[in-house]
């Protein structure tokens, strides 16, 4: 029982970060109906950037998004104008193919630059553990989960209350009506893409406080965030957080009670089952 | 000038290419490694050509090629190891198992109308699911590779000491895959597939049973690749969960798209150029630049998608048309 509660706790903390990663994907998919296959590799890239910033300038992983967020935001906008906007009107195979190309490109280039061995940073200043009765929680995971939730709330405030956020929501509801209202859809798409990829910078920084990075991680984070997106459906940020928690908890339970190798298996099985049984997700409105 | 009639140019070219391909092992014969590389190029040719049925004609972006290859390899390999069943039969059973698995996945997928990006995601998850499952399934798979018996070679058990027989078997598979592709493309099924590949709801309105049609394409594709898996296991002489390779499975789709979706020889052309160049570079540079080949694939895919979305085979089509029209003009002059 103790092991169970402990792994549920760990899973919940990871789930918050997963939800943050999936939020970026969901923003992009919701607005322009493009699934960015390279999203997992964006996470991996920002983890490597965090590693770089951390080793070159001795900046702590928690603070590194101050540098990596603008980098990834810019990268996202460049990707949008260079690749995505040129294929928006094409057959969907081409739309997917261009992001698959990007995914392969990022995977290959990280393999060339940083080689296949895993990289990790020196200890972050949020170290240590907290005891809750008989349960132990790593402080770095707790702080990461809290920061993730705060960022998710900031984004949902941004979407609900600010003008660019409303433009994003309007475009995702009906892009032609939105452009008739004077919203430049190219700029809105670019903003959404930049924001979606910028969010991975924050997630990457948080993950680096307690994890290492290697070039095979991209695929795992990619499928993981697709799974959360499929679970949550579109349009509900609370649903996204709950789905993130579900995925995090089931992954953690599978690792402690079944087999450590089964962690990805469980996520993929949930993904396929959800697609079969509830194609709109548990909380989707579209 | 009868030889240069319109249709003959294509046929002559095909016959010339077949003869050339048949002689390659004799040219490379002294160097087994190079024969293996040539066979690898053919393997990707077979897989990309089979992919063309589901990915090109039916327009379903499928990333599960190596899932079916691995299933075929495991079926034929395990039957040989455990029951001493000859891979000549095991290979066909491998195709059947792969197609059966495809059916199991395909029926609910198409029934629940999972398409486009969700189909692509599901199929790329399949490879990972099988990889992890076979890693955990100790009776058949497990993390340790299992070697096939008969190291000294046995025709009955499809084990040879040279790679040359495997080259010819792979070549035969390629011919079968190309033939099937051509037959499907010019049949009623092919027209249905092309219609739903362009616009699924429009095809449905016109009375195409999209579920059954897609399922047929999926079955052809998975059966061909499952059979190839039998040869693959015997060629390498072992079976291992790393056969379910996530990176390589993406490559198959890349080859199909770069070559030209729906053009019979397109994926083969891309495989000959890209995989040929990759294996040549690997032989001359060594294995240390493994990320480099992937980088080249990615860059070529992005360039093709942005500037030539119908694939590089359209260059050949254009050239062929130019030759034919040139011939016509010549005739007019005469």
PDB file of N, CA, C and O in Angstrom, chain A residues 228-264:
ATOM      1  N   UNK A 228      -1.726  12.306 -24.067  1.00  0.00           N
ATOM      2  CA  UNK A 228      -2.453  13.231 -23.198  1.00  0.00           C
ATOM      3  C   UNK A 228      -3.452  14.038 -24.015  1.00  0.00           C
ATOM      4  O   UNK A 228      -4.595  14.252 -23.604  1.00  0.00           O
ATOM      5  N   UNK A 229      -3.009  14.463 -25.206  1.00  0.00           N
ATOM      6  CA  UNK A 229      -3.897  15.238 -26.070  1.00  0.00           C
ATOM      7  C   UNK A 229      -5.123  14.419 -26.457  1.00  0.00           C
ATOM      8  O   UNK A 229      -6.254  14.914 -26.437  1.00  0.00           O
ATOM      9  N   UNK A 230      -4.899  13.123 -26.786  1.00  0.00           N
ATOM     10  CA  UNK A 230      -6.023  12.263 -27.170  1.00  0.00           C
ATOM     11  C   UNK A 230      -6.963  12.051 -25.996  1.00  0.00           C
ATOM     12  O   UNK A 230      -8.184  12.051 -26.155  1.00  0.00           O
ATOM     13  N   UNK A 231      -6.391  11.899 -24.790  1.00  0.00           N
ATOM     14  CA  UNK A 231      -7.213  11.725 -23.595  1.00  0.00           C
ATOM     15  C   UNK A 231      -8.038  12.964 -23.313  1.00  0.00           C
ATOM     16  O   UNK A 231      -9.220  12.881 -22.974  1.00  0.00           O
ATOM     17  N   UNK A 232      -7.396  14.116 -23.419  1.00  0.00           N
ATOM     18  CA  UNK A 232      -8.045  15.347 -22.971  1.00  0.00           C
ATOM     19  C   UNK A 232      -9.017  15.887 -23.999  1.00  0.00           C
ATOM     20  O   UNK A 232      -9.996  16.536 -23.652  1.00  0.00           O
ATOM     21  N   UNK A 233      -8.759  15.622 -25.281  1.00  0.00           N
ATOM     22  CA  UNK A 233      -9.551  16.284 -26.300  1.00  0.00           C
ATOM     23  C   UNK A 233      -9.137  17.732 -26.373  1.00  0.00           C
ATOM     24  O   UNK A 233      -8.160  18.139 -25.744  1.00  0.00           O
ATOM     25  N   UNK A 234      -9.920  18.527 -27.116  1.00  0.00           N
ATOM     26  CA  UNK A 234      -9.508  19.912 -27.289  1.00  0.00           C
ATOM     27  C   UNK A 234     -10.356  20.847 -26.446  1.00  0.00           C
ATOM     28  O   UNK A 234     -11.502  20.558 -26.147  1.00  0.00           O
ATOM     29  N   UNK A 235      -9.775  21.956 -26.048  1.00  0.00           N
ATOM     30  CA  UNK A 235     -10.573  23.039 -25.514  1.00  0.00           C
ATOM     31  C   UNK A 235     -10.672  23.131 -24.015  1.00  0.00           C
ATOM     32  O   UNK A 235     -11.227  24.091 -23.506  1.00  0.00           O
ATOM     33  N   UNK A 236     -10.148  22.142 -23.272  1.00  0.00           N
ATOM     34  CA  UNK A 236     -10.279  22.264 -21.831  1.00  0.00           C
ATOM     35  C   UNK A 236      -8.907  22.115 -21.178  1.00  0.00           C
ATOM     36  O   UNK A 236      -8.276  21.076 -21.285  1.00  0.00           O
ATOM     37  N   UNK A 237      -8.445  23.188 -20.554  1.00  0.00           N
ATOM     38  CA  UNK A 237      -7.116  23.136 -19.941  1.00  0.00           C
ATOM     39  C   UNK A 237      -7.155  22.279 -18.680  1.00  0.00           C
ATOM     40  O   UNK A 237      -6.222  21.531 -18.406  1.00  0.00           O
ATOM     41  N   UNK A 238      -8.266  22.336 -17.939  1.00  0.00           N
ATOM     42  CA  UNK A 238      -8.381  21.481 -16.750  1.00  0.00           C
ATOM     43  C   UNK A 238      -8.334  20.011 -17.162  1.00  0.00           C
ATOM     44  O   UNK A 238      -7.688  19.192 -16.507  1.00  0.00           O
ATOM     45  N   UNK A 239      -9.005  19.689 -18.283  1.00  0.00           N
ATOM     46  CA  UNK A 239      -8.983  18.322 -18.784  1.00  0.00           C
ATOM     47  C   UNK A 239      -7.584  17.881 -19.121  1.00  0.00           C
ATOM     48  O   UNK A 239      -7.208  16.727 -18.875  1.00  0.00           O
ATOM     49  N   UNK A 240      -6.807  18.813 -19.637  1.00  0.00           N
ATOM     50  CA  UNK A 240      -5.419  18.510 -19.989  1.00  0.00           C
ATOM     51  C   UNK A 240      -4.619  18.146 -18.745  1.00  0.00           C
ATOM     52  O   UNK A 240      -3.843  17.187 -18.745  1.00  0.00           O
ATOM     53  N   UNK A 241      -4.831  18.905 -17.668  1.00  0.00           N
ATOM     54  CA  UNK A 241      -4.091  18.626 -16.428  1.00  0.00           C
ATOM     55  C   UNK A 241      -4.497  17.264 -15.883  1.00  0.00           C
ATOM     56  O   UNK A 241      -3.641  16.451 -15.507  1.00  0.00           O
ATOM     57  N   UNK A 242      -5.821  16.990 -15.881  1.00  0.00           N
ATOM     58  CA  UNK A 242      -6.277  15.691 -15.361  1.00  0.00           C
ATOM     59  C   UNK A 242      -5.691  14.559 -16.201  1.00  0.00           C
ATOM     60  O   UNK A 242      -5.208  13.554 -15.672  1.00  0.00           O
ATOM     61  N   UNK A 243      -5.698  14.726 -17.535  1.00  0.00           N
ATOM     62  CA  UNK A 243      -5.143  13.678 -18.393  1.00  0.00           C
ATOM     63  C   UNK A 243      -3.659  13.502 -18.129  1.00  0.00           C
ATOM     64  O   UNK A 243      -3.156  12.368 -18.131  1.00  0.00           O
ATOM     65  N   UNK A 244      -2.964  14.622 -17.920  1.00  0.00           N
ATOM     66  CA  UNK A 244      -1.544  14.528 -17.594  1.00  0.00           C
ATOM     67  C   UNK A 244      -1.333  13.711 -16.334  1.00  0.00           C
ATOM     68  O   UNK A 244      -0.452  12.846 -16.270  1.00  0.00           O
ATOM     69  N   UNK A 245      -2.188  13.971 -15.329  1.00  0.00           N
ATOM     70  CA  UNK A 245      -2.077  13.218 -14.077  1.00  0.00           C
ATOM     71  C   UNK A 245      -2.351  11.740 -14.307  1.00  0.00           C
ATOM     72  O   UNK A 245      -1.640  10.877 -13.805  1.00  0.00           O
ATOM     73  N   UNK A 246      -3.399  11.440 -15.106  1.00  0.00           N
ATOM     74  CA  UNK A 246      -3.729  10.027 -15.381  1.00  0.00           C
ATOM     75  C   UNK A 246      -2.532   9.328 -16.015  1.00  0.00           C
ATOM     76  O   UNK A 246      -2.123   8.241 -15.580  1.00  0.00           O
ATOM     77  N   UNK A 247      -1.938   9.989 -17.017  1.00  0.00           N
ATOM     78  CA  UNK A 247      -0.807   9.358 -17.707  1.00  0.00           C
ATOM     79  C   UNK A 247       0.375   9.203 -16.754  1.00  0.00           C
ATOM     80  O   UNK A 247       0.997   8.131 -16.679  1.00  0.00           O
ATOM     81  N   UNK A 248       0.663  10.262 -15.987  1.00  0.00           N
ATOM     82  CA  UNK A 248       1.787  10.193 -15.063  1.00  0.00           C
ATOM     83  C   UNK A 248       1.601   9.085 -14.042  1.00  0.00           C
ATOM     84  O   UNK A 248       2.518   8.295 -13.778  1.00  0.00           O
ATOM     85  N   UNK A 249       0.389   9.002 -13.473  1.00  0.00           N
ATOM     86  CA  UNK A 249       0.139   7.995 -12.434  1.00  0.00           C
ATOM     87  C   UNK A 249       0.202   6.596 -13.024  1.00  0.00           C
ATOM     88  O   UNK A 249       0.805   5.686 -12.443  1.00  0.00           O
ATOM     89  N   UNK A 250      -0.403   6.396 -14.217  1.00  0.00           N
ATOM     90  CA  UNK A 250      -0.394   5.018 -14.741  1.00  0.00           C
ATOM     91  C   UNK A 250       1.021   4.604 -15.118  1.00  0.00           C
ATOM     92  O   UNK A 250       1.375   3.430 -14.940  1.00  0.00           O
ATOM     93  N   UNK A 251       1.809   5.563 -15.603  1.00  0.00           N
ATOM     94  CA  UNK A 251       3.198   5.221 -15.922  1.00  0.00           C
ATOM     95  C   UNK A 251       3.941   4.792 -14.665  1.00  0.00           C
ATOM     96  O   UNK A 251       4.635   3.769 -14.634  1.00  0.00           O
ATOM     97  N   UNK A 252       3.744   5.580 -13.608  1.00  0.00           N
ATOM     98  CA  UNK A 252       4.461   5.308 -12.364  1.00  0.00           C
ATOM     99  C   UNK A 252       4.016   3.987 -11.740  1.00  0.00           C
ATOM    100  O   UNK A 252       4.842   3.203 -11.251  1.00  0.00           O
ATOM    101  N   UNK A 253       2.702   3.718 -11.787  1.00  0.00           N
ATOM    102  CA  UNK A 253       2.202   2.448 -11.233  1.00  0.00           C
ATOM    103  C   UNK A 253       2.730   1.265 -12.031  1.00  0.00           C
ATOM    104  O   UNK A 253       3.108   0.240 -11.462  1.00  0.00           O
ATOM    105  N   UNK A 254       2.770   1.418 -13.367  1.00  0.00           N
ATOM    106  CA  UNK A 254       3.262   0.327 -14.201  1.00  0.00           C
ATOM    107  C   UNK A 254       4.710   0.021 -13.869  1.00  0.00           C
ATOM    108  O   UNK A 254       5.118  -1.136 -13.832  1.00  0.00           O
ATOM    109  N   UNK A 255       5.480   1.098 -13.571  1.00  0.00           N
ATOM    110  CA  UNK A 255       6.888   0.867 -13.271  1.00  0.00           C
ATOM    111  C   UNK A 255       7.063   0.142 -11.948  1.00  0.00           C
ATOM    112  O   UNK A 255       7.926  -0.705 -11.804  1.00  0.00           O
ATOM    113  N   UNK A 256       6.240   0.499 -10.955  1.00  0.00           N
ATOM    114  CA  UNK A 256       6.475  -0.160  -9.661  1.00  0.00           C
ATOM    115  C   UNK A 256       5.819  -1.528  -9.559  1.00  0.00           C
ATOM    116  O   UNK A 256       6.317  -2.379  -8.855  1.00  0.00           O
ATOM    117  N   UNK A 257       4.694  -1.758 -10.236  1.00  0.00           N
ATOM    118  CA  UNK A 257       3.982  -3.015  -9.997  1.00  0.00           C
ATOM    119  C   UNK A 257       4.087  -4.025 -11.127  1.00  0.00           C
ATOM    120  O   UNK A 257       3.783  -5.176 -10.942  1.00  0.00           O
ATOM    121  N   UNK A 258       4.460  -3.590 -12.322  1.00  0.00           N
ATOM    122  CA  UNK A 258       4.491  -4.538 -13.413  1.00  0.00           C
ATOM    123  C   UNK A 258       5.941  -4.797 -13.808  1.00  0.00           C
ATOM    124  O   UNK A 258       6.504  -5.825 -13.479  1.00  0.00           O
ATOM    125  N   UNK A 259       6.540  -3.837 -14.469  1.00  0.00           N
ATOM    126  CA  UNK A 259       7.861  -4.036 -15.024  1.00  0.00           C
ATOM    127  C   UNK A 259       8.364  -2.657 -15.445  1.00  0.00           C
ATOM    128  O   UNK A 259       7.615  -1.919 -16.074  1.00  0.00           O
ATOM    129  N   UNK A 260       9.582  -2.301 -15.079  1.00  0.00           N
ATOM    130  CA  UNK A 260      10.067  -0.968 -15.461  1.00  0.00           C
ATOM    131  C   UNK A 260      10.051  -0.751 -16.971  1.00  0.00           C
ATOM    132  O   UNK A 260       9.920   0.372 -17.444  1.00  0.00           O
ATOM    133  N   UNK A 261      10.169  -1.848 -17.719  1.00  0.00           N
ATOM    134  CA  UNK A 261      10.167  -1.696 -19.180  1.00  0.00           C
ATOM    135  C   UNK A 261       8.782  -1.371 -19.708  1.00  0.00           C
ATOM    136  O   UNK A 261       8.636  -0.930 -20.840  1.00  0.00           O
ATOM    137  N   UNK A 262       7.767  -1.616 -18.867  1.00  0.00           N
ATOM    138  CA  UNK A 262       6.396  -1.487 -19.349  1.00  0.00           C
ATOM    139  C   UNK A 262       5.891  -0.045 -19.315  1.00  0.00           C
ATOM    140  O   UNK A 262       4.760   0.220 -19.689  1.00  0.00           O
ATOM    141  N   UNK A 263       6.730   0.906 -18.859  1.00  0.00           N
ATOM    142  CA  UNK A 263       6.212   2.268 -18.684  1.00  0.00           C
ATOM    143  C   UNK A 263       5.677   2.854 -19.986  1.00  0.00           C
ATOM    144  O   UNK A 263       4.611   3.459 -20.010  1.00  0.00           O
ATOM    145  N   UNK A 264       6.412   2.619 -21.098  1.00  0.00           N
ATOM    146  CA  UNK A 264       5.926   3.167 -22.361  1.00  0.00           C
ATOM    147  C   UNK A 264       4.735   2.369 -22.877  1.00  0.00           C
ATOM    148  O   UNK A 264       3.801   2.927 -23.432  1.00  0.00           O
TER     149      UNK A 264
END
